Tab-separated table of N, CA and C and ligand atoms in Angstrom:
chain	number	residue	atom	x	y	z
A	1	UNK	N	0.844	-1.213	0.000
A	1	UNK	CA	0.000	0.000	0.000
A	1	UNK	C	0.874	1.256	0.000
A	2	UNK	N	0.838	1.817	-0.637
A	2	UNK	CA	1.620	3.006	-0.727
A	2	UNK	C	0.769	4.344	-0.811
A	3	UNK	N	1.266	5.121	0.066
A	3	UNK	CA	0.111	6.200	0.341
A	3	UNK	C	1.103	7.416	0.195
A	4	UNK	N	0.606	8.520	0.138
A	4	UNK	CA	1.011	10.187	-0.011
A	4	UNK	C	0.259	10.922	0.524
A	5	UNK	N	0.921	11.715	0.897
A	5	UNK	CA	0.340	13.250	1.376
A	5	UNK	C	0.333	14.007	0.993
A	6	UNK	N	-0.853	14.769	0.555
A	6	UNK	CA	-0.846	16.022	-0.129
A	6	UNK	C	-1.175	17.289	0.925
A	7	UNK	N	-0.154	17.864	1.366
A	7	UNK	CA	-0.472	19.261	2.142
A	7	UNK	C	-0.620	20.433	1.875
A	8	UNK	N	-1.125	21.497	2.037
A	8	UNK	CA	-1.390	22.993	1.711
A	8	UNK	C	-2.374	23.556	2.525
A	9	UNK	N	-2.613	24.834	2.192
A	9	UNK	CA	-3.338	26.040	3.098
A	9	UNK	C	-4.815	25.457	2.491
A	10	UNK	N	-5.330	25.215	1.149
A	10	UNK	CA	-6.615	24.680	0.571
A	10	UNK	C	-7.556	26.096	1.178
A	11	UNK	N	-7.031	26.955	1.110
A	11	UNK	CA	-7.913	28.665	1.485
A	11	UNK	C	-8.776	29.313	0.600
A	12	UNK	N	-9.621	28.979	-0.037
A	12	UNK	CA	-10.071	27.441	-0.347
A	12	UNK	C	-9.262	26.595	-1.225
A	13	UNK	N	-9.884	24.954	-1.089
A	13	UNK	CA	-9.327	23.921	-2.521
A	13	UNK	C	-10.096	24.541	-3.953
A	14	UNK	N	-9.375	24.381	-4.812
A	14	UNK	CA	-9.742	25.084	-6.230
A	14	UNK	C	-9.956	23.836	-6.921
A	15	UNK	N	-10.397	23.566	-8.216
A	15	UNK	CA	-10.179	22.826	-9.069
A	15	UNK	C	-8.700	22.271	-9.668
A	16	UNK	N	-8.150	23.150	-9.525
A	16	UNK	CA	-6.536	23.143	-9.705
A	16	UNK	C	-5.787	22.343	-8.492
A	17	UNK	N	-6.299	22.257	-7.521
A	17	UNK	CA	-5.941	21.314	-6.417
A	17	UNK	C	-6.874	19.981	-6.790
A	18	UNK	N	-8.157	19.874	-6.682
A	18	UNK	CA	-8.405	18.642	-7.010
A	18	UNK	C	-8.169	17.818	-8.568
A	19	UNK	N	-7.678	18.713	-9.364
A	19	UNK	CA	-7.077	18.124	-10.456
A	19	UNK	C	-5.599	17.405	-10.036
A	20	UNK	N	-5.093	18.056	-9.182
A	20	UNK	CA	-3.422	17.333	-8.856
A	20	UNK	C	-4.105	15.768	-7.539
A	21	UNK	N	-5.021	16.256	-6.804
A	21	UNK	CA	-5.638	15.141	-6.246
A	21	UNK	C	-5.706	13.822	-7.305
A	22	UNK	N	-6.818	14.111	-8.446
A	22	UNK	CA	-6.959	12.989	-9.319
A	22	UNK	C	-5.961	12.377	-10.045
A	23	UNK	N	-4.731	13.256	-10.129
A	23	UNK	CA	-3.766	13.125	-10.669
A	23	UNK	C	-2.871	11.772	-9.900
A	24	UNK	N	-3.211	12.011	-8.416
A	24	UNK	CA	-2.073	11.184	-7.647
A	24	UNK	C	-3.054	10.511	-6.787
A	25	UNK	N	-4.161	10.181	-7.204
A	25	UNK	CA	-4.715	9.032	-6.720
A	25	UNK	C	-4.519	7.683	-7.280
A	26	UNK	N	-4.278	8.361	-8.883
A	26	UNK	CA	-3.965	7.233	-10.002
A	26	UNK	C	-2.971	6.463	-9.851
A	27	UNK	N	-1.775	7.308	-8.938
A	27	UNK	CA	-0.601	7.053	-9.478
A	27	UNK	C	-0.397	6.244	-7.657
A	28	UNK	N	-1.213	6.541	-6.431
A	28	UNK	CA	-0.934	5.524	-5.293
A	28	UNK	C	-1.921	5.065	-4.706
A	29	UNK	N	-1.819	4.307	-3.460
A	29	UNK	CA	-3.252	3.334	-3.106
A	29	UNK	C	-3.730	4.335	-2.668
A	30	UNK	N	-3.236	5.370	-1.285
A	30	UNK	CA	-4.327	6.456	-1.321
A	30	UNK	C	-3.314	7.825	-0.821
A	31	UNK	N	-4.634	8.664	-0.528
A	31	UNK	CA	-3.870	10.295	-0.820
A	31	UNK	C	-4.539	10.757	0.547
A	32	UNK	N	-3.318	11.210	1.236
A	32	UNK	CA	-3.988	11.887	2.243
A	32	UNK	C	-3.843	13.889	2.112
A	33	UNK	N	-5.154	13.975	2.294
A	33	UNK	CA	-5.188	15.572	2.116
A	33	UNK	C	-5.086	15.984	3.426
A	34	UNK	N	-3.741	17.078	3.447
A	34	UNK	CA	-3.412	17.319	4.904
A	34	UNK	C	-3.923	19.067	5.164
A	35	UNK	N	-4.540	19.841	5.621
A	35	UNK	CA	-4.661	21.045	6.087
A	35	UNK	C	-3.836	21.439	6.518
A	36	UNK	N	-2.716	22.195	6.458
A	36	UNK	CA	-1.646	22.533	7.158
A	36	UNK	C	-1.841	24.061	7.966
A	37	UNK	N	-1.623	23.943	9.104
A	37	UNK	CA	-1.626	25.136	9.438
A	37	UNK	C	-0.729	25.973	9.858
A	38	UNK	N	-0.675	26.789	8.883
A	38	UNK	CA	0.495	27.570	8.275
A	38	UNK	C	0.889	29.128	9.385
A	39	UNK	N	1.163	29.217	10.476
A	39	UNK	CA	1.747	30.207	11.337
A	39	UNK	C	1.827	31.747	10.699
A	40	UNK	N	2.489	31.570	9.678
A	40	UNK	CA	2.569	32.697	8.418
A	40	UNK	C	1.515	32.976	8.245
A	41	UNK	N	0.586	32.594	7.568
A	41	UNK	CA	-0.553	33.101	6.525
A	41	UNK	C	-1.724	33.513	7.527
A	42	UNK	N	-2.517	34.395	6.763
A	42	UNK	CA	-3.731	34.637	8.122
A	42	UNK	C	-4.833	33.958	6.827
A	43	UNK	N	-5.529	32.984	7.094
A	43	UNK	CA	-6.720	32.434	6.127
A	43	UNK	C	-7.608	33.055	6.369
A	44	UNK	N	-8.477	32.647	5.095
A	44	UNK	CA	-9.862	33.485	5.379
A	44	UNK	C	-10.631	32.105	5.776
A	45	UNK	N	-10.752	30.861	5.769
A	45	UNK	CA	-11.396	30.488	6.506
A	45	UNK	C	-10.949	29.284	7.397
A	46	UNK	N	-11.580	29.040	8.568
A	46	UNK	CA	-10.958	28.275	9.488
A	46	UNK	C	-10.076	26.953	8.861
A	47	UNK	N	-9.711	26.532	9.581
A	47	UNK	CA	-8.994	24.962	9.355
A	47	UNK	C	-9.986	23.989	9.361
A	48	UNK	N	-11.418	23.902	10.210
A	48	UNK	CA	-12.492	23.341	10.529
A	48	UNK	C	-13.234	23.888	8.833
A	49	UNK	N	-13.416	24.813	8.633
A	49	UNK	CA	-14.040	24.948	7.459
A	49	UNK	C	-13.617	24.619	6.278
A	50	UNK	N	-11.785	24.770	5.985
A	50	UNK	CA	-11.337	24.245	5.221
A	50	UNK	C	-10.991	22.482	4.650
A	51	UNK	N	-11.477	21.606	5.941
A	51	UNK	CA	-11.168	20.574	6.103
A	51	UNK	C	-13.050	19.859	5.611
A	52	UNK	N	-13.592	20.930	5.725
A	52	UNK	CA	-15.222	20.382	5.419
A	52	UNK	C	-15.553	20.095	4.099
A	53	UNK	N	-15.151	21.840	3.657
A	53	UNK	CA	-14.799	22.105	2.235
A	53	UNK	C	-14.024	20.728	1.099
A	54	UNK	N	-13.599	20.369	1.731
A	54	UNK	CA	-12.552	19.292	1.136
A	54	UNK	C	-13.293	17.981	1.326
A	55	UNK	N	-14.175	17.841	2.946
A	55	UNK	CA	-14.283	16.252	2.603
A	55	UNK	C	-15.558	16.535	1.485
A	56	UNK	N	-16.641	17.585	1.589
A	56	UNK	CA	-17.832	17.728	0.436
A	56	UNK	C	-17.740	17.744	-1.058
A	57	UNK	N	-16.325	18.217	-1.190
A	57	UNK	CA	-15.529	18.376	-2.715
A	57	UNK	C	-15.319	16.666	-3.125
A	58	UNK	N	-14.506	16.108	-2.115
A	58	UNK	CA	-14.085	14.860	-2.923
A	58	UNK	C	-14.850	13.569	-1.931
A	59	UNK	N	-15.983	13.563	-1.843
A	59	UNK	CA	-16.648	12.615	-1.026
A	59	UNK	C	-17.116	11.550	-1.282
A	60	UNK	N	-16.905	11.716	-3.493
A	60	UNK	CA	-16.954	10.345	-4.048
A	60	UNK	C	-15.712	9.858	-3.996
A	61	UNK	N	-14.840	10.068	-3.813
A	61	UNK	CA	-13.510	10.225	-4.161
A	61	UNK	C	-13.132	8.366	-2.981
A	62	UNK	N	-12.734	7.487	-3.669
A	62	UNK	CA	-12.478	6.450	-2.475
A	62	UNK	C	-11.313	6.331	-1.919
A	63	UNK	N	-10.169	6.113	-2.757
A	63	UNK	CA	-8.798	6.143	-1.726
A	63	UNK	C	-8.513	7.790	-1.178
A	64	UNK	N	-9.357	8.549	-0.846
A	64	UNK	CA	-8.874	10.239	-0.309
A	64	UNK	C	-9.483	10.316	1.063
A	65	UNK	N	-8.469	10.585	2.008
A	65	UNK	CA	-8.584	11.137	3.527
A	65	UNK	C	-8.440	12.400	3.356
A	66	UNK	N	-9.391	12.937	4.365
A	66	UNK	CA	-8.374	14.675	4.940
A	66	UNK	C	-8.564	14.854	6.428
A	67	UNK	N	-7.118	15.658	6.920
A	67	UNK	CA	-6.800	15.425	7.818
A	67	UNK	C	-6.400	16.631	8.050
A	68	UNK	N	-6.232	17.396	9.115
A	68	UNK	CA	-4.925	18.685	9.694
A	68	UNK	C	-4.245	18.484	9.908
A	69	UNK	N	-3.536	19.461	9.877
A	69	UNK	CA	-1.941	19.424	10.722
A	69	UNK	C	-1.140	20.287	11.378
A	70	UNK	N	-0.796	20.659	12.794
A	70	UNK	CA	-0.064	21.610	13.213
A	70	UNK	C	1.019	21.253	13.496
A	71	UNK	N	2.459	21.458	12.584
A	71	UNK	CA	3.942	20.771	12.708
A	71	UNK	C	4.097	21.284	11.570
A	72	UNK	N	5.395	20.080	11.497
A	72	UNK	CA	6.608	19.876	10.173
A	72	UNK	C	5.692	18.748	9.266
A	73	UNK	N	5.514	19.080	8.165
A	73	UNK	CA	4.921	17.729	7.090
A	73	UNK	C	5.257	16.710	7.130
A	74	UNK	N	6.640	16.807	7.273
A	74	UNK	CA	7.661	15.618	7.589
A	74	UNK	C	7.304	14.668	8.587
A	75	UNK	N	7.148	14.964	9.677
A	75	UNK	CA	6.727	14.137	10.809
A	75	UNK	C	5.230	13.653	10.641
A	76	UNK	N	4.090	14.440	10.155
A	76	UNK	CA	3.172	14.179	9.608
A	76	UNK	C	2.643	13.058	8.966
A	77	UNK	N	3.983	13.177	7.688
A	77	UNK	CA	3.907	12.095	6.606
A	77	UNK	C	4.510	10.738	7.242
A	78	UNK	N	5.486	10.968	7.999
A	78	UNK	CA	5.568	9.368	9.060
A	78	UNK	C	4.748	9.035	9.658
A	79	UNK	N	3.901	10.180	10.460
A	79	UNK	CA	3.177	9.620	11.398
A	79	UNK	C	1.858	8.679	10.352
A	80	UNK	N	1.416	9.132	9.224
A	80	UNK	CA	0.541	8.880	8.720
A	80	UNK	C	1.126	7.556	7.924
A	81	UNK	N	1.900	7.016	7.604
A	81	UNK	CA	2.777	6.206	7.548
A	81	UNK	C	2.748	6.623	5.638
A	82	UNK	N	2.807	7.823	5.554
A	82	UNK	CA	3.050	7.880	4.026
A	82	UNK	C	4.526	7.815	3.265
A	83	UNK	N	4.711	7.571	2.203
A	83	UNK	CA	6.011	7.357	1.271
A	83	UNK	C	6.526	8.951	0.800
A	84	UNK	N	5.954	9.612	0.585
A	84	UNK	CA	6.297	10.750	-0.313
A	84	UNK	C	5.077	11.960	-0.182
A	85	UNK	N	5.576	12.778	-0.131
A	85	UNK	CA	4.625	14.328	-0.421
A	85	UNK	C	4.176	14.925	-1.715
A	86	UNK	N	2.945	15.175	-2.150
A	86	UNK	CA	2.988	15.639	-3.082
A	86	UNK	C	2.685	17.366	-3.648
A	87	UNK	N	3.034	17.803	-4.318
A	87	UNK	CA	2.890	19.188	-4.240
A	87	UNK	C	2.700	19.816	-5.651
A	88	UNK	N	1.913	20.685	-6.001
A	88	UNK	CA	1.353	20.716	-7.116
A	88	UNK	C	2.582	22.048	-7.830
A	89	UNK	N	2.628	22.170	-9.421
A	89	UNK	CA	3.769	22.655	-10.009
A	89	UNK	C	2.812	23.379	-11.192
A	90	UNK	N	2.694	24.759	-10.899
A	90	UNK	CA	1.621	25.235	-11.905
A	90	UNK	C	2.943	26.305	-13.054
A	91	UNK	N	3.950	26.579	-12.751
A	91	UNK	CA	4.644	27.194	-13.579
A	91	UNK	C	5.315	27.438	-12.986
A	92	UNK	N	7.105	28.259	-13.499
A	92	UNK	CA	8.205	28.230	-12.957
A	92	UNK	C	8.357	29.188	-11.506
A	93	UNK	N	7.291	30.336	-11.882
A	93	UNK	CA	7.178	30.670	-10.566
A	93	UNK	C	6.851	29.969	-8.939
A	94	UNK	N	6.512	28.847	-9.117
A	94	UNK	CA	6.085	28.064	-8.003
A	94	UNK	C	7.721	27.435	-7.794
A	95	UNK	N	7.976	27.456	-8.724
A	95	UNK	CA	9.621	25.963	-8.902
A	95	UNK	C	10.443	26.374	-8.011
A	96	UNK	N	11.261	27.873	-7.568
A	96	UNK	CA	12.149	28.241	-6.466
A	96	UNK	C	11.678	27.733	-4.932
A	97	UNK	N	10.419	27.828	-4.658
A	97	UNK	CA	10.095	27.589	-3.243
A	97	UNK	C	9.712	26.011	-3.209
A	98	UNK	N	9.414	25.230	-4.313
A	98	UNK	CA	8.740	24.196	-4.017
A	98	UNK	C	9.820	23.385	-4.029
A	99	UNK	N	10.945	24.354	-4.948
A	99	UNK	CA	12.466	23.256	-4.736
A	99	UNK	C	13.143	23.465	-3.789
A	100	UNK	N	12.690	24.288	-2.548
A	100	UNK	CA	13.609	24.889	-1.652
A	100	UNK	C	13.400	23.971	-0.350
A	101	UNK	N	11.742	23.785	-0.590
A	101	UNK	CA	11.049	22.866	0.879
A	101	UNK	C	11.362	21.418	0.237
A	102	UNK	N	11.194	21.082	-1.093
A	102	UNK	CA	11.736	19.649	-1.309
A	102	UNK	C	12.608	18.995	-0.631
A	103	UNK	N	13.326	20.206	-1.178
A	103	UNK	CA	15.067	19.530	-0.500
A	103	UNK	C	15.403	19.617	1.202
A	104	UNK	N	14.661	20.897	1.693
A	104	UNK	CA	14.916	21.263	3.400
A	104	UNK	C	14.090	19.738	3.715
A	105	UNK	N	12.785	18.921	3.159
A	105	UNK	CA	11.808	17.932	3.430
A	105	UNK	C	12.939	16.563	3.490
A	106	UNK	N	13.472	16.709	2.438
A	106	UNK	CA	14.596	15.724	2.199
A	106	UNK	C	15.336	15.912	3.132
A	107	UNK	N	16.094	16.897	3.555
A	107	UNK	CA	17.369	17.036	5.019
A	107	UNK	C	16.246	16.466	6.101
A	108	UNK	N	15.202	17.037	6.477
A	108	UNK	CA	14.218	16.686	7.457
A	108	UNK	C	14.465	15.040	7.709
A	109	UNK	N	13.979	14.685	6.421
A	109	UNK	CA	14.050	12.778	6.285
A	109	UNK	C	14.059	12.397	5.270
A	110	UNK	N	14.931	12.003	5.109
A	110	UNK	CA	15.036	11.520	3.504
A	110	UNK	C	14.376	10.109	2.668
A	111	UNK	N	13.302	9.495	3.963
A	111	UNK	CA	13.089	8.626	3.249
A	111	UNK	C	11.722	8.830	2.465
A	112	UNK	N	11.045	10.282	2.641
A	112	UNK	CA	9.768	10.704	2.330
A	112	UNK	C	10.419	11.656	0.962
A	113	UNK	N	10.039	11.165	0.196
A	113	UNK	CA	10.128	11.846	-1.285
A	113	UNK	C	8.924	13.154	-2.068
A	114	UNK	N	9.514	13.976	-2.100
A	114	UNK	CA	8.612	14.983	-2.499
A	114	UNK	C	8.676	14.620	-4.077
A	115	UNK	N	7.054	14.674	-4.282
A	115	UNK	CA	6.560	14.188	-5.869
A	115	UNK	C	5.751	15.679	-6.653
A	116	UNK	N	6.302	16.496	-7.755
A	116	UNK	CA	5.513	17.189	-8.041
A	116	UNK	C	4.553	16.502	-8.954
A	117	UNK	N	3.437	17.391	-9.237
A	117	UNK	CA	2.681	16.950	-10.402
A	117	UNK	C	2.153	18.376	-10.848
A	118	UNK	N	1.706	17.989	-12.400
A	118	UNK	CA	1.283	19.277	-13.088
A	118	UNK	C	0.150	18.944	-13.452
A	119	UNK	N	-1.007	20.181	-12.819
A	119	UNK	CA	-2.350	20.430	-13.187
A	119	UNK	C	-2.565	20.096	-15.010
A	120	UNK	N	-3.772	19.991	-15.252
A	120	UNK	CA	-4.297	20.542	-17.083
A	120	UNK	C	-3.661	21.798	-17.122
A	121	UNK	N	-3.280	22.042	-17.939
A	121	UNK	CA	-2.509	23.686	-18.443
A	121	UNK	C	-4.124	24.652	-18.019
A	122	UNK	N	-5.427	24.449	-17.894
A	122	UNK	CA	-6.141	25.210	-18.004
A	122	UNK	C	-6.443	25.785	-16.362
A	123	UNK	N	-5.320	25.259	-15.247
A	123	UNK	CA	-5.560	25.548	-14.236
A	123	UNK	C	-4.449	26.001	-13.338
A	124	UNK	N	-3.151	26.363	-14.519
A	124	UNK	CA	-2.255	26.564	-13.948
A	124	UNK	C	-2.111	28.372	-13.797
A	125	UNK	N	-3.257	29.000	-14.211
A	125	UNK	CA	-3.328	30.516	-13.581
A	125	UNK	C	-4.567	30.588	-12.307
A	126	UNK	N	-4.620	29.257	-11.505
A	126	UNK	CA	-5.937	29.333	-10.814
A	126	UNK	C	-5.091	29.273	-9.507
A	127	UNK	N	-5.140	30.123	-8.761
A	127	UNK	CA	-4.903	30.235	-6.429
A	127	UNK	C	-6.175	30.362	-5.939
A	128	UNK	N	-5.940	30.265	-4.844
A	128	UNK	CA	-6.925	30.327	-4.422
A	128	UNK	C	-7.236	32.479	-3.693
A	129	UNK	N	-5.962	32.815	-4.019
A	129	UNK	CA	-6.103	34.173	-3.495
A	129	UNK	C	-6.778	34.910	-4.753
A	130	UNK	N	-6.800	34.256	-6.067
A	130	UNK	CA	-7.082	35.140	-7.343
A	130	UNK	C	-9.358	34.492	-6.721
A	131	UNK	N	-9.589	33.577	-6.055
A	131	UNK	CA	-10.525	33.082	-6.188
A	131	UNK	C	-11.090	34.021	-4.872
A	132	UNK	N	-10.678	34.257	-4.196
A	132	UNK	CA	-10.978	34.631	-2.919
A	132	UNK	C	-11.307	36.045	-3.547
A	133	UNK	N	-10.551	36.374	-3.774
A	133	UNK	CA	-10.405	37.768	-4.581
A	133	UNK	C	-12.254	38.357	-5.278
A	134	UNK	N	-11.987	37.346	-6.374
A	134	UNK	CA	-13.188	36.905	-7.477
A	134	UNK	C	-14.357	37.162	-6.325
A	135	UNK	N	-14.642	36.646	-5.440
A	135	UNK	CA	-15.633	36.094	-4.736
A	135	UNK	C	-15.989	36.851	-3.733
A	136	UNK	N	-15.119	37.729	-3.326
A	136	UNK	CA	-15.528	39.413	-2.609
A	136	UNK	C	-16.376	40.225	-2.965
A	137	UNK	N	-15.960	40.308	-4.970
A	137	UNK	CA	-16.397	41.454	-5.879
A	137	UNK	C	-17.479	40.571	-6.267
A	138	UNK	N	-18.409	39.822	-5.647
A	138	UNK	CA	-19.451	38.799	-5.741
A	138	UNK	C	-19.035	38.566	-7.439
A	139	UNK	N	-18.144	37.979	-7.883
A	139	UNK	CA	-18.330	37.468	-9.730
A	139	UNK	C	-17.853	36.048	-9.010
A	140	UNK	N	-18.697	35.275	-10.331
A	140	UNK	CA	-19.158	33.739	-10.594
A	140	UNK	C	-17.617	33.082	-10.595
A	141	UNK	N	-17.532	32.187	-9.561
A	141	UNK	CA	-16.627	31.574	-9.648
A	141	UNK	C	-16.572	30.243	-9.979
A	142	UNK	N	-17.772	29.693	-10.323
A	142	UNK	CA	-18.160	28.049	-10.736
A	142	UNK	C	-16.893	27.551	-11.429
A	143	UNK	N	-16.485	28.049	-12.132
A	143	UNK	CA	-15.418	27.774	-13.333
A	143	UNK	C	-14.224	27.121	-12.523
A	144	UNK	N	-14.226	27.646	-11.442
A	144	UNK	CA	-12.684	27.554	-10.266
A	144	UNK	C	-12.772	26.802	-9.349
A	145	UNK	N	-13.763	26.955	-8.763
A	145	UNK	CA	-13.902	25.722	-7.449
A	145	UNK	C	-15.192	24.562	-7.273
A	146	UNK	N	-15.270	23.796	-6.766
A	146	UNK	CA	-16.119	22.646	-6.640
A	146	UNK	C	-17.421	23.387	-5.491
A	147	UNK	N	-18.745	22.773	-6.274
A	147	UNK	CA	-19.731	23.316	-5.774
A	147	UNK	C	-20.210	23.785	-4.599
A	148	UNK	N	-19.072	23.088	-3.241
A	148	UNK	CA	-19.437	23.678	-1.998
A	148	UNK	C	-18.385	24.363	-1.745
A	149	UNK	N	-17.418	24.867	-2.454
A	149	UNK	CA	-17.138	25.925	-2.219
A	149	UNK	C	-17.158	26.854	-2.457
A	150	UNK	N	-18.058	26.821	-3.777
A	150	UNK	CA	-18.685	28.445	-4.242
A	150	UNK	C	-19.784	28.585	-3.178
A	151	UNK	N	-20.965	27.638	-2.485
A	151	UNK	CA	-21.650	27.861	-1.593
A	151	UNK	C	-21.112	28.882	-0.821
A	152	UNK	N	-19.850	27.788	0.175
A	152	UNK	CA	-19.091	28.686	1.272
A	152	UNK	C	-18.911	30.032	0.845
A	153	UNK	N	-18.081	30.271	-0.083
A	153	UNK	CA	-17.901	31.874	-0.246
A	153	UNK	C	-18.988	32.931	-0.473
A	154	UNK	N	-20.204	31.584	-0.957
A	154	UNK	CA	-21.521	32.888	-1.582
A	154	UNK	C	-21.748	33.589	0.338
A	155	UNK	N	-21.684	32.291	1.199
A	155	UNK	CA	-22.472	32.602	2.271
A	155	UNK	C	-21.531	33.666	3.162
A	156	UNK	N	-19.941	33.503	2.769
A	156	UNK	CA	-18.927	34.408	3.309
A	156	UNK	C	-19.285	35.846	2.845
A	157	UNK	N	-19.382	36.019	1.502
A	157	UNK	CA	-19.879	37.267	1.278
A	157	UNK	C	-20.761	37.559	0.889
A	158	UNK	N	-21.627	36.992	1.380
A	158	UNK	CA	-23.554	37.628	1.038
A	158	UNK	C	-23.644	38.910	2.309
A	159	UNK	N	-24.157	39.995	1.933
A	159	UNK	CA	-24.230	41.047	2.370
A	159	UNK	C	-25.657	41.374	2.556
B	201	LIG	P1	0.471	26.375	0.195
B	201	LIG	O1	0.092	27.474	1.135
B	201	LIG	O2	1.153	25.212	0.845
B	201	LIG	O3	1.138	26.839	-1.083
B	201	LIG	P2	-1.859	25.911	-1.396
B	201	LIG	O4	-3.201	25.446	-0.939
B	201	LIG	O5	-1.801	27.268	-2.001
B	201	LIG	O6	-0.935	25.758	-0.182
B	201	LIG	O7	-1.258	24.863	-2.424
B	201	LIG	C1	-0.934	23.556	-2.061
B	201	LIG	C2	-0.166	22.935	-3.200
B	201	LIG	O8	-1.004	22.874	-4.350
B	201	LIG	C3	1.071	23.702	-3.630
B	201	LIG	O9	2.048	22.770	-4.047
B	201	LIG	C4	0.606	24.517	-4.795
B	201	LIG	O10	1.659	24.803	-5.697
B	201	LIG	C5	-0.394	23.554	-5.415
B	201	LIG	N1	-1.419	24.260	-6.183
B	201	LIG	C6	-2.168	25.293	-5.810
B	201	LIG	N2	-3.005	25.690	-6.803
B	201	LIG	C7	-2.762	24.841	-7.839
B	201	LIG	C8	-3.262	24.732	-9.173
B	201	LIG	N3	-4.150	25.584	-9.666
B	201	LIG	N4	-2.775	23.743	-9.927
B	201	LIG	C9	-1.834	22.899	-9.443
B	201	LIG	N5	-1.294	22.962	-8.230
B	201	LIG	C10	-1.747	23.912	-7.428
């Protein structure tokens, strides 16, 4: 059984995240979706909301867990007894930092392998801050995220 972890902020999950999901379900027995909670970043919505968001998005979904996390990924991905991390690669701008934590993930422990994968090209201009954004100035975001999370945001900013 070989399992992975997929971690991030998911402030919200976009389509562009559950496209790298489907991507690496294919490729192991299962995928654990980790909430990370990131010290740095101030989210717009809880860790509890973001973790809901995610199980309603992929709830057909059979080998996919989601889970939180307050730590190092690293210890995470042992504790969860996973092989490798996966982390999504939307263009070269992502490539400096995602090669920076690869390798610090690798000094961490080297027996957990960081795996990128690349979205459909049609989702590699999609964050979730350009969506958050979108979804303030109340415009239609169907195109970007999975149906309960356009809910969530309608109900975040209904005025
Ligand atoms: P983080 O705060 O860890 O960057 P994110 O939720 O923004 O968390 O992203 C988690 C991972 O998913 C990162 O590896 C990021 O590059 C990747 N990712 C985010 N959006 C997309 C997308 N549209 N297509 C592919 N990968 C993505």
């Amino acid at each position: 059984m070989k399992k992975v972890i997929y971690p991030g902020s998911f402030d919200p999950v976009t389509n562009g995240h559950i496209d790298v999901i489907k991507r690496a379900r294919e490729l192991f027995d299962s995928v654990v979706i980790t909430v990370a909670v990131n010290p740095v970043k101030t989210p717009m919505f809880t860790v509890e909301e973001r973790v809901l968001m995610l199980k309603e998005s992929l709830k057909d979904f059979e080998n996919v867990t989601i889970d939180s996390f307050d730590g190092l990924v690293v210890d995470h991905a042992r504790q969860v007894g996973a092989v490798g991390i996966i982390r999504g690669l939307r263009a070269v701008s992502d490539f400096e930092f995602e090669f920076q934590m690869a390798l610090m993930n690798r000094k961490l422990s080297d027996k957990i392998t960081t795996i990128f994968l690349m979205p459909h090209e049609k989702y590699t201009y999609l964050n979730s801050t350009i969506v958050r954004n979108l979804a303030s100035l109340q415009s239609d975001v169907s195109d970007f995220v999975p149906p309960a999370v356009q809910e969530a945001l309608r109900k975040k900013f209904q005025s």
